[in-house]
Amino acid sequence: MTGRVINYYAGGNTARGFYSLYESNLKGMDRLFILKGGPGTGKSSLMKQIGADWNSKGYNVQYLHCSSDNDSIDGVIIEQLKVAIVDGTAPHVIEPKAPGAVEEYVNLGTAWDSGKLCGHRENIVQYNQNISDAFQSAYSCFSQALKIHDNWEKIYIANMDFSKANALTEQLMKQLFQHQTLNKKADVRHRFLGAATPKGAVDFVPNLTEDVSNRYFIKGRPGSGKSTMLKKIAANAEERGFDVEVYHCGFDPKSLDMVIVRELGFAIFDSTAPHEYFPEKSSDEIIDMYGTLINAGTDERYAEQLLDVSGRYSAKMKEAISYLAQAKSLHDELEAIYIEAMDFGKVEEIKEEIQTEIEQLSQK
């Protein structure tokens, strides 16, 4: 019997640059393998193969997906063994807490032919510079889009009843927690449910919530208090001793998109574009922020202004995605140079060495 698999992002291309939440998800690991090596050295394939193998043995596995390559992962965690393998190359900066005792660097660069790579030195330097420039252009566009989004929010904030918002949140928290507490320290993990990728916005909401009993779909407009409500629920869950999965917004990581408390069987999330979903089960429930908290007729009164701001926001987001796609295309060309210089037989040997160590850990 296979174990459970959950998918999420621990890093993202955001309006605040590349934003990392790796530390939150790697805390508590007994063993952490940090892979080093250039593009095309087989890091993602190695992690996928090891993850699939342990999942087939009945272990729960977490896949940390790559926001810059839709077909790659940046890490894998084998939950019961407290073992993780992660890509430790830029921009994933992972600071070891106990080098050798917990973290171990694994250099896949030992499997490449340096002589072949030296012949492409100028091309490699130029590719890396062009890739960096494409990412910076994407981050600049995302930042501009955030400023536009802030103006979009202001329209609804000016037409919102904050006392009703507070009352709705309090009512919802009573429904979710029902005075329950646990006599332990909460385990809080910060993640992204989705990301801006070279192929556009991607999310894992269905996978993350598939085994949750009660799902709450928050519907509303920008600035209607969705993130504020989620922050209060996450804080309340932590205070009560419940383990919390806090999912940040892949566009603006200072905002939240979802909170899951598996010990109470609920997930509550912002169910608006680009991660818009609708109830499928009888236990699913919609929370309508616009209809409950925003002055009636706001959409109609500000129709022209809203059309303009949403159009400018959409255009800037598309431009940002085009730069991510450009970076991916350049990265693919750079990968081809490294693949040509790789001895994947050696990579397979390295994978087997990691597997052997994990096997030994599983027998303790």
mmCIF file of C-alpha atoms in Angstrom:
data_model
loop_
_atom_site.group_PDB
_atom_site.id
_atom_site.type_symbol
_atom_site.label_atom_id
_atom_site.label_comp_id
_atom_site.label_asym_id
_atom_site.label_seq_id
_atom_site.Cartn_x
_atom_site.Cartn_y
_atom_site.Cartn_z
ATOM 1 C CA MET A 1 0.000 0.000 0.000
ATOM 2 C CA THR A 2 1.404 3.378 -1.005
ATOM 3 C CA GLY A 3 1.605 6.272 1.418
ATOM 4 C CA ARG A 4 0.052 9.707 1.131
ATOM 5 C CA VAL A 5 1.579 12.272 -1.227
ATOM 6 C CA ILE A 6 1.186 16.009 -0.785
ATOM 7 C CA ASN A 7 2.469 18.643 -3.187
ATOM 8 C CA TYR A 8 3.330 22.257 -2.494
ATOM 9 C CA TYR A 9 5.917 24.967 -3.068
ATOM 10 C CA ALA A 10 8.474 26.044 -0.457
ATOM 11 C CA GLY A 11 9.818 28.875 -2.610
ATOM 12 C CA GLY A 12 8.262 31.175 -5.158
ATOM 13 C CA ASN A 13 8.773 33.926 -7.709
ATOM 14 C CA THR A 14 6.866 36.752 -6.050
ATOM 15 C CA ALA A 15 6.349 40.508 -6.037
ATOM 16 C CA ARG A 16 9.024 40.545 -3.314
ATOM 17 C CA GLY A 17 11.573 38.589 -5.369
ATOM 18 C CA PHE A 18 12.376 34.924 -4.816
ATOM 19 C CA TYR A 19 10.795 34.112 -1.457
ATOM 20 C CA SER A 20 11.909 31.081 0.525
ATOM 21 C CA LEU A 21 9.928 29.124 3.123
ATOM 22 C CA TYR A 22 12.309 26.156 3.085
ATOM 23 C CA GLU A 23 13.459 26.532 6.679
ATOM 24 C CA SER A 24 9.920 26.133 8.006
ATOM 25 C CA ASN A 25 9.426 22.846 6.164
ATOM 26 C CA LEU A 26 12.850 21.347 6.873
ATOM 27 C CA LYS A 27 12.850 21.923 10.632
ATOM 28 C CA GLY A 28 12.886 18.755 12.709
ATOM 29 C CA MET A 29 14.614 16.630 10.087
ATOM 30 C CA ASP A 30 16.931 13.920 11.419
ATOM 31 C CA ARG A 31 18.774 13.792 8.092
ATOM 32 C CA LEU A 32 18.962 16.374 5.325
ATOM 33 C CA PHE A 33 20.777 15.759 2.052
ATOM 34 C CA ILE A 34 21.618 19.038 0.279
ATOM 35 C CA LEU A 35 22.301 18.492 -3.419
ATOM 36 C CA LYS A 36 24.882 20.657 -5.152
ATOM 37 C CA GLY A 37 25.542 20.758 -8.875
ATOM 38 C CA GLY A 38 24.697 22.774 -11.951
ATOM 39 C CA PRO A 39 21.579 22.585 -14.123
ATOM 40 C CA GLY A 40 20.993 19.281 -15.860
ATOM 41 C CA THR A 41 22.917 17.242 -13.288
ATOM 42 C CA GLY A 42 19.905 15.122 -12.384
ATOM 43 C CA LYS A 43 18.948 16.586 -8.994
ATOM 44 C CA SER A 44 15.189 16.620 -9.620
ATOM 45 C CA SER A 45 15.148 13.127 -11.167
ATOM 46 C CA LEU A 46 17.149 11.730 -8.246
ATOM 47 C CA MET A 47 14.714 13.196 -5.708
ATOM 48 C CA LYS A 48 11.638 12.047 -7.643
ATOM 49 C CA GLN A 49 12.952 8.473 -7.880
ATOM 50 C CA ILE A 50 13.788 8.231 -4.182
ATOM 51 C CA GLY A 51 10.453 9.784 -3.224
ATOM 52 C CA ALA A 52 8.495 7.381 -5.437
ATOM 53 C CA ASP A 53 10.402 4.398 -4.050
ATOM 54 C CA TRP A 54 9.664 5.201 -0.406
ATOM 55 C CA ASN A 55 6.089 6.164 -1.177
ATOM 56 C CA SER A 56 5.573 2.736 -2.799
ATOM 57 C CA LYS A 57 6.758 1.208 0.484
ATOM 58 C CA GLY A 58 3.944 2.934 2.366
ATOM 59 C CA TYR A 59 5.705 6.093 3.533
ATOM 60 C CA ASN A 60 4.091 9.534 3.341
ATOM 61 C CA VAL A 61 5.996 11.797 0.976
ATOM 62 C CA GLN A 62 6.001 15.548 0.436
ATOM 63 C CA TYR A 63 7.149 16.939 -2.907
ATOM 64 C CA LEU A 64 8.431 20.519 -2.877
ATOM 65 C CA HIS A 65 7.858 21.727 -6.416
ATOM 66 C CA CYS A 66 9.991 24.122 -8.450
ATOM 67 C CA SER A 67 8.328 27.434 -9.319
ATOM 68 C CA SER A 68 10.774 28.026 -12.185
ATOM 69 C CA ASP A 69 10.324 24.649 -13.911
ATOM 70 C CA ASN A 70 6.929 22.959 -13.989
ATOM 71 C CA ASP A 71 8.469 19.526 -14.510
ATOM 72 C CA SER A 72 10.999 19.680 -11.665
ATOM 73 C CA ILE A 73 10.949 19.457 -7.889
ATOM 74 C CA ASP A 74 13.197 21.286 -5.432
ATOM 75 C CA GLY A 75 12.890 18.787 -2.620
ATOM 76 C CA VAL A 76 11.337 15.636 -1.200
ATOM 77 C CA ILE A 77 10.513 14.791 2.416
ATOM 78 C CA ILE A 78 9.912 11.263 3.726
ATOM 79 C CA GLU A 79 7.724 12.136 6.702
ATOM 80 C CA GLN A 80 7.988 9.097 9.004
ATOM 81 C CA LEU A 81 11.775 8.910 8.643
ATOM 82 C CA LYS A 82 12.280 12.670 9.066
ATOM 83 C CA VAL A 83 14.539 12.572 6.022
ATOM 84 C CA ALA A 84 14.670 15.256 3.335
ATOM 85 C CA ILE A 85 16.596 15.735 0.119
ATOM 86 C CA VAL A 86 16.696 19.249 -1.326
ATOM 87 C CA ASP A 87 18.243 21.207 -4.157
ATOM 88 C CA GLY A 88 20.797 23.414 -2.427
ATOM 89 C CA THR A 89 21.802 25.508 -5.437
ATOM 90 C CA ALA A 90 20.813 29.161 -5.871
ATOM 91 C CA PRO A 91 18.311 30.589 -5.213
ATOM 92 C CA HIS A 92 17.645 27.919 -2.548
ATOM 93 C CA VAL A 93 19.915 29.067 0.253
ATOM 94 C CA ILE A 94 19.802 26.474 3.025
ATOM 95 C CA GLU A 95 21.883 27.153 6.118
ATOM 96 C CA PRO A 96 23.010 23.947 7.911
ATOM 97 C CA LYS A 97 22.334 23.859 11.670
ATOM 98 C CA ALA A 98 24.428 20.766 12.402
ATOM 99 C CA PRO A 99 26.669 20.038 9.384
ATOM 100 C CA GLY A 100 27.609 16.378 9.183
ATOM 101 C CA ALA A 101 25.356 15.372 12.057
ATOM 102 C CA VAL A 102 22.087 16.285 10.319
ATOM 103 C CA GLU A 103 22.889 17.987 7.015
ATOM 104 C CA GLU A 104 25.131 16.447 4.403
ATOM 105 C CA TYR A 105 26.215 18.073 1.157
ATOM 106 C CA VAL A 106 26.041 15.822 -1.897
ATOM 107 C CA ASN A 107 28.047 17.111 -4.873
ATOM 108 C CA LEU A 108 26.654 15.920 -8.198
ATOM 109 C CA GLY A 109 29.388 17.980 -9.833
ATOM 110 C CA THR A 110 31.710 15.005 -9.346
ATOM 111 C CA ALA A 111 29.819 13.366 -12.213
ATOM 112 C CA TRP A 112 30.584 15.980 -14.842
ATOM 113 C CA ASP A 113 33.558 16.326 -17.201
ATOM 114 C CA SER A 114 35.088 19.676 -16.256
ATOM 115 C CA GLY A 115 37.110 19.692 -19.454
ATOM 116 C CA LYS A 116 33.956 19.727 -21.578
ATOM 117 C CA LEU A 117 32.417 22.486 -19.451
ATOM 118 C CA CYS A 118 35.555 24.659 -19.680
ATOM 119 C CA GLY A 119 35.099 24.732 -23.432
ATOM 120 C CA HIS A 120 31.716 26.431 -22.875
ATOM 121 C CA ARG A 121 32.876 28.821 -20.138
ATOM 122 C CA GLU A 122 31.876 32.062 -21.885
ATOM 123 C CA ASN A 123 28.510 30.646 -22.948
ATOM 124 C CA ILE A 124 27.787 29.408 -19.404
ATOM 125 C CA VAL A 125 28.610 32.813 -17.883
ATOM 126 C CA GLN A 126 26.429 34.580 -20.468
ATOM 127 C CA TYR A 127 23.520 32.170 -19.976
ATOM 128 C CA ASN A 128 23.622 32.653 -16.208
ATOM 129 C CA GLN A 129 23.631 36.433 -16.628
ATOM 130 C CA ASN A 130 20.716 36.352 -19.089
ATOM 131 C CA ILE A 131 18.724 34.026 -16.810
ATOM 132 C CA SER A 132 19.334 36.328 -13.841
ATOM 133 C CA ASP A 133 18.236 39.345 -15.899
ATOM 134 C CA ALA A 134 15.014 37.565 -16.952
ATOM 135 C CA PHE A 135 14.155 36.769 -13.332
ATOM 136 C CA GLN A 136 14.845 40.354 -12.245
ATOM 137 C CA SER A 137 12.539 41.602 -15.016
ATOM 138 C CA ALA A 138 9.843 39.185 -13.813
ATOM 139 C CA TYR A 139 10.207 40.365 -10.212
ATOM 140 C CA SER A 140 10.012 43.991 -11.341
ATOM 141 C CA CYS A 141 6.748 43.264 -13.205
ATOM 142 C CA PHE A 142 5.308 41.392 -10.207
ATOM 143 C CA SER A 143 6.225 44.358 -7.983
ATOM 144 C CA GLN A 144 4.463 46.774 -10.337
ATOM 145 C CA ALA A 145 1.459 44.429 -10.442
ATOM 146 C CA LEU A 146 1.320 44.464 -6.622
ATOM 147 C CA LYS A 147 1.097 48.268 -6.595
ATOM 148 C CA ILE A 148 -1.775 48.075 -9.088
ATOM 149 C CA HIS A 149 -3.411 45.377 -6.941
ATOM 150 C CA ASP A 150 -3.110 47.641 -3.879
ATOM 151 C CA ASN A 151 -5.148 50.286 -5.709
ATOM 152 C CA TRP A 152 -7.692 47.617 -6.655
ATOM 153 C CA GLU A 153 -8.006 46.665 -2.990
ATOM 154 C CA LYS A 154 -8.536 50.275 -1.885
ATOM 155 C CA ILE A 155 -11.868 50.422 -3.698
ATOM 156 C CA TYR A 156 -13.289 47.552 -1.674
ATOM 157 C CA ILE A 157 -11.597 48.511 1.594
ATOM 158 C CA ALA A 158 -13.327 51.899 1.383
ATOM 159 C CA ASN A 159 -16.668 50.103 1.017
ATOM 160 C CA MET A 160 -16.207 47.406 3.685
ATOM 161 C CA ASP A 161 -17.925 47.034 7.056
ATOM 162 C CA PHE A 162 -15.033 46.126 9.390
ATOM 163 C CA SER A 163 -17.257 45.426 12.387
ATOM 164 C CA LYS A 164 -19.125 42.836 10.318
ATOM 165 C CA ALA A 165 -15.770 41.386 9.201
ATOM 166 C CA ASN A 166 -14.654 40.957 12.809
ATOM 167 C CA ALA A 167 -17.981 39.426 13.796
ATOM 168 C CA LEU A 168 -17.867 36.994 10.862
ATOM 169 C CA THR A 169 -14.348 35.892 11.790
ATOM 170 C CA GLU A 170 -15.299 35.374 15.450
ATOM 171 C CA GLN A 171 -18.362 33.365 14.459
ATOM 172 C CA LEU A 172 -16.324 31.231 12.103
ATOM 173 C CA MET A 173 -13.626 30.540 14.713
ATOM 174 C CA LYS A 174 -16.251 29.375 17.195
ATOM 175 C CA GLN A 175 -17.567 27.014 14.536
ATOM 176 C CA LEU A 176 -14.095 25.697 13.667
ATOM 177 C CA PHE A 177 -12.634 25.275 17.156
ATOM 178 C CA GLN A 178 -15.673 24.861 19.455
ATOM 179 C CA HIS A 179 -13.574 25.640 22.575
ATOM 180 C CA GLN A 180 -11.218 22.740 21.797
ATOM 181 C CA THR A 181 -7.550 22.934 22.779
ATOM 182 C CA LEU A 182 -4.591 20.538 22.867
ATOM 183 C CA ASN A 183 -2.005 20.456 25.643
ATOM 184 C CA LYS A 184 1.025 20.698 23.382
ATOM 185 C CA LYS A 185 3.069 23.169 21.375
ATOM 186 C CA ALA A 186 1.690 23.614 17.868
ATOM 187 C CA ASP A 187 3.785 22.592 14.877
ATOM 188 C CA VAL A 188 3.388 25.424 12.353
ATOM 189 C CA ARG A 189 4.568 25.019 8.754
ATOM 190 C CA HIS A 190 4.661 27.887 6.267
ATOM 191 C CA ARG A 191 4.252 26.986 2.589
ATOM 192 C CA PHE A 192 2.846 28.089 -0.757
ATOM 193 C CA LEU A 193 -0.209 26.281 -2.194
ATOM 194 C CA GLY A 194 0.721 27.540 -5.660
ATOM 195 C CA ALA A 195 3.138 29.663 -7.623
ATOM 196 C CA ALA A 196 3.680 31.829 -10.660
ATOM 197 C CA THR A 197 5.504 29.520 -13.081
ATOM 198 C CA PRO A 198 6.711 29.669 -16.698
ATOM 199 C CA LYS A 199 3.348 28.112 -17.641
ATOM 200 C CA GLY A 200 1.307 30.568 -15.576
ATOM 201 C CA ALA A 201 -0.344 30.180 -12.180
ATOM 202 C CA VAL A 202 -0.320 26.623 -10.785
ATOM 203 C CA ASP A 203 -1.760 25.368 -7.500
ATOM 204 C CA PHE A 204 -2.192 22.135 -5.535
ATOM 205 C CA VAL A 205 -5.410 22.933 -3.650
ATOM 206 C CA PRO A 206 -7.226 19.706 -4.677
ATOM 207 C CA ASN A 207 -4.305 17.527 -3.562
ATOM 208 C CA LEU A 208 -3.732 19.405 -0.292
ATOM 209 C CA THR A 209 -7.398 19.294 0.724
ATOM 210 C CA GLU A 210 -8.484 15.908 -0.643
ATOM 211 C CA ASP A 211 -8.456 14.121 2.736
ATOM 212 C CA VAL A 212 -9.831 17.059 4.756
ATOM 213 C CA SER A 213 -13.377 16.574 6.105
ATOM 214 C CA ASN A 214 -14.560 20.176 5.935
ATOM 215 C CA ARG A 215 -13.478 22.672 3.304
ATOM 216 C CA TYR A 216 -14.409 26.355 3.445
ATOM 217 C CA PHE A 217 -14.252 28.292 0.158
ATOM 218 C CA ILE A 218 -13.766 32.007 0.765
ATOM 219 C CA LYS A 219 -15.235 34.086 -2.049
ATOM 220 C CA GLY A 220 -14.586 37.808 -2.259
ATOM 221 C CA ARG A 221 -12.878 40.685 -4.004
ATOM 222 C CA PRO A 222 -9.371 42.086 -3.496
ATOM 223 C CA GLY A 223 -9.297 43.884 -0.152
ATOM 224 C CA SER A 224 -12.370 42.157 1.285
ATOM 225 C CA GLY A 225 -10.468 40.745 4.278
ATOM 226 C CA LYS A 226 -9.742 37.177 3.156
ATOM 227 C CA SER A 227 -6.082 37.157 4.221
ATOM 228 C CA THR A 228 -6.787 38.940 7.514
ATOM 229 C CA MET A 229 -9.390 36.312 8.387
ATOM 230 C CA LEU A 230 -6.953 33.498 7.572
ATOM 231 C CA LYS A 231 -4.210 35.069 9.698
ATOM 232 C CA LYS A 232 -6.542 35.241 12.708
ATOM 233 C CA ILE A 233 -7.622 31.609 12.250
ATOM 234 C CA ALA A 234 -3.992 30.441 11.944
ATOM 235 C CA ALA A 235 -2.996 32.363 15.087
ATOM 236 C CA ASN A 236 -5.988 30.958 17.010
ATOM 237 C CA ALA A 237 -5.150 27.394 15.976
ATOM 238 C CA GLU A 238 -1.549 27.825 17.108
ATOM 239 C CA GLU A 239 -2.613 29.290 20.452
ATOM 240 C CA ARG A 240 -4.866 26.266 21.012
ATOM 241 C CA GLY A 241 -2.006 23.833 20.357
ATOM 242 C CA PHE A 242 -3.137 22.545 16.957
ATOM 243 C CA ASP A 243 -0.628 21.861 14.199
ATOM 244 C CA VAL A 244 -1.149 24.365 11.388
ATOM 245 C CA GLU A 245 -0.254 24.441 7.714
ATOM 246 C CA VAL A 246 -0.116 28.110 6.719
ATOM 247 C CA TYR A 247 -0.145 28.669 2.968
ATOM 248 C CA HIS A 248 1.120 32.050 1.811
ATOM 249 C CA CYS A 249 0.109 33.851 -1.361
ATOM 250 C CA GLY A 250 2.450 33.013 -4.238
ATOM 251 C CA PHE A 251 2.097 36.576 -5.528
ATOM 252 C CA ASP A 252 2.441 38.463 -2.237
ATOM 253 C CA PRO A 253 3.892 36.214 0.500
ATOM 254 C CA LYS A 254 2.815 38.695 3.188
ATOM 255 C CA SER A 255 -0.759 37.602 2.493
ATOM 256 C CA LEU A 256 -2.266 34.190 3.187
ATOM 257 C CA ASP A 257 -4.257 31.966 0.820
ATOM 258 C CA MET A 258 -5.082 28.928 2.964
ATOM 259 C CA VAL A 259 -4.966 27.441 6.453
ATOM 260 C CA ILE A 260 -5.241 23.697 7.111
ATOM 261 C CA VAL A 261 -5.691 22.172 10.581
ATOM 262 C CA ARG A 262 -5.715 18.431 9.941
ATOM 263 C CA GLU A 263 -6.248 17.554 13.618
ATOM 264 C CA LEU A 264 -9.642 19.257 13.354
ATOM 265 C CA GLY A 265 -10.243 18.154 9.772
ATOM 266 C CA PHE A 266 -10.668 21.558 8.155
ATOM 267 C CA ALA A 267 -9.155 23.633 5.380
ATOM 268 C CA ILE A 268 -10.182 27.216 4.701
ATOM 269 C CA PHE A 269 -8.871 28.992 1.624
ATOM 270 C CA ASP A 270 -9.153 31.938 -0.704
ATOM 271 C CA SER A 271 -11.132 30.402 -3.551
ATOM 272 C CA THR A 272 -10.793 33.215 -6.067
ATOM 273 C CA ALA A 273 -8.707 33.452 -9.255
ATOM 274 C CA PRO A 274 -6.096 32.223 -9.951
ATOM 275 C CA HIS A 275 -7.025 29.363 -7.566
ATOM 276 C CA GLU A 276 -10.798 29.399 -7.929
ATOM 277 C CA TYR A 277 -12.684 26.250 -6.914
ATOM 278 C CA PHE A 278 -16.272 25.399 -6.092
ATOM 279 C CA PRO A 279 -17.874 22.972 -3.618
ATOM 280 C CA GLU A 280 -18.005 19.326 -4.680
ATOM 281 C CA LYS A 281 -18.859 17.567 -1.411
ATOM 282 C CA SER A 282 -21.847 18.040 0.862
ATOM 283 C CA SER A 283 -19.531 19.152 3.666
ATOM 284 C CA ASP A 284 -18.008 21.951 1.544
ATOM 285 C CA GLU A 285 -19.119 25.456 2.493
ATOM 286 C CA ILE A 286 -18.856 28.876 0.810
ATOM 287 C CA ILE A 287 -18.017 32.013 2.816
ATOM 288 C CA ASP A 288 -19.186 35.026 0.790
ATOM 289 C CA MET A 289 -17.098 38.023 1.865
ATOM 290 C CA TYR A 290 -18.405 40.329 -0.856
ATOM 291 C CA GLY A 291 -22.093 39.739 -0.186
ATOM 292 C CA THR A 292 -21.644 39.883 3.596
ATOM 293 C CA LEU A 293 -19.119 42.681 4.145
ATOM 294 C CA ILE A 294 -19.012 44.992 1.099
ATOM 295 C CA ASN A 295 -21.562 47.753 0.512
ATOM 296 C CA ALA A 296 -24.215 46.638 -1.957
ATOM 297 C CA GLY A 297 -23.686 47.895 -5.496
ATOM 298 C CA THR A 298 -19.928 48.517 -5.137
ATOM 299 C CA ASP A 299 -19.100 46.532 -8.284
ATOM 300 C CA GLU A 300 -21.629 48.508 -10.279
ATOM 301 C CA ARG A 301 -20.672 51.962 -8.923
ATOM 302 C CA TYR A 302 -16.982 51.473 -9.665
ATOM 303 C CA ALA A 303 -17.385 49.348 -12.808
ATOM 304 C CA GLU A 304 -15.271 51.559 -15.087
ATOM 305 C CA GLN A 305 -12.495 52.001 -12.515
ATOM 306 C CA LEU A 306 -12.452 48.284 -11.717
ATOM 307 C CA LEU A 307 -12.264 47.340 -15.391
ATOM 308 C CA ASP A 308 -9.257 49.615 -15.843
ATOM 309 C CA VAL A 309 -7.332 48.423 -12.772
ATOM 310 C CA SER A 310 -8.037 44.723 -13.399
ATOM 311 C CA GLY A 311 -6.905 45.110 -17.022
ATOM 312 C CA ARG A 312 -3.630 46.780 -16.044
ATOM 313 C CA TYR A 313 -3.015 44.158 -13.355
ATOM 314 C CA SER A 314 -3.657 41.272 -15.765
ATOM 315 C CA ALA A 315 -1.346 42.772 -18.406
ATOM 316 C CA LYS A 316 1.504 43.225 -15.941
ATOM 317 C CA MET A 317 1.102 39.670 -14.611
ATOM 318 C CA LYS A 318 1.222 38.280 -18.166
ATOM 319 C CA GLU A 319 4.378 40.248 -18.821
ATOM 320 C CA ALA A 320 5.961 38.832 -15.662
ATOM 321 C CA ILE A 321 5.062 35.267 -16.681
ATOM 322 C CA SER A 322 6.624 35.870 -20.110
ATOM 323 C CA TYR A 323 9.934 36.669 -18.385
ATOM 324 C CA LEU A 324 9.679 33.459 -16.327
ATOM 325 C CA ALA A 325 9.114 31.546 -19.573
ATOM 326 C CA GLN A 326 12.138 33.291 -21.080
ATOM 327 C CA ALA A 327 14.265 32.304 -18.069
ATOM 328 C CA LYS A 328 13.077 28.698 -18.406
ATOM 329 C CA SER A 329 13.950 28.605 -22.114
ATOM 330 C CA LEU A 330 17.449 29.941 -21.409
ATOM 331 C CA HIS A 331 17.824 27.481 -18.525
ATOM 332 C CA ASP A 332 16.938 24.602 -20.864
ATOM 333 C CA GLU A 333 19.694 25.674 -23.245
ATOM 334 C CA LEU A 334 22.166 25.888 -20.357
ATOM 335 C CA GLU A 335 21.074 22.456 -19.121
ATOM 336 C CA ALA A 336 21.891 20.961 -22.512
ATOM 337 C CA ILE A 337 25.524 21.999 -22.086
ATOM 338 C CA TYR A 338 25.749 20.291 -18.681
ATOM 339 C CA ILE A 339 23.872 17.161 -19.782
ATOM 340 C CA GLU A 340 26.412 16.682 -22.563
ATOM 341 C CA ALA A 341 29.202 16.737 -19.945
ATOM 342 C CA MET A 342 27.504 14.439 -17.388
ATOM 343 C CA ASP A 343 28.230 10.828 -16.501
ATOM 344 C CA PHE A 344 24.782 9.760 -15.292
ATOM 345 C CA GLY A 345 26.181 6.391 -14.235
ATOM 346 C CA LYS A 346 27.958 8.260 -11.436
ATOM 347 C CA VAL A 347 24.737 10.073 -10.542
ATOM 348 C CA GLU A 348 23.050 6.685 -10.223
ATOM 349 C CA GLU A 349 25.822 5.581 -7.862
ATOM 350 C CA ILE A 350 25.291 8.695 -5.738
ATOM 351 C CA LYS A 351 21.548 8.003 -5.649
ATOM 352 C CA GLU A 352 22.188 4.442 -4.465
ATOM 353 C CA GLU A 353 24.500 5.727 -1.717
ATOM 354 C CA ILE A 354 21.750 8.037 -0.459
ATOM 355 C CA GLN A 355 19.208 5.201 -0.677
ATOM 356 C CA THR A 356 21.477 2.930 1.357
ATOM 357 C CA GLU A 357 21.792 5.510 4.106
ATOM 358 C CA ILE A 358 18.038 6.070 4.194
ATOM 359 C CA GLU A 359 17.512 2.290 4.390
ATOM 360 C CA GLN A 360 19.800 2.189 7.417
ATOM 361 C CA LEU A 361 17.889 5.054 9.049
ATOM 362 C CA SER A 362 14.586 3.217 8.455
ATOM 363 C CA GLN A 363 15.854 0.197 10.397
ATOM 364 C CA LYS A 364 16.753 2.123 13.545
#
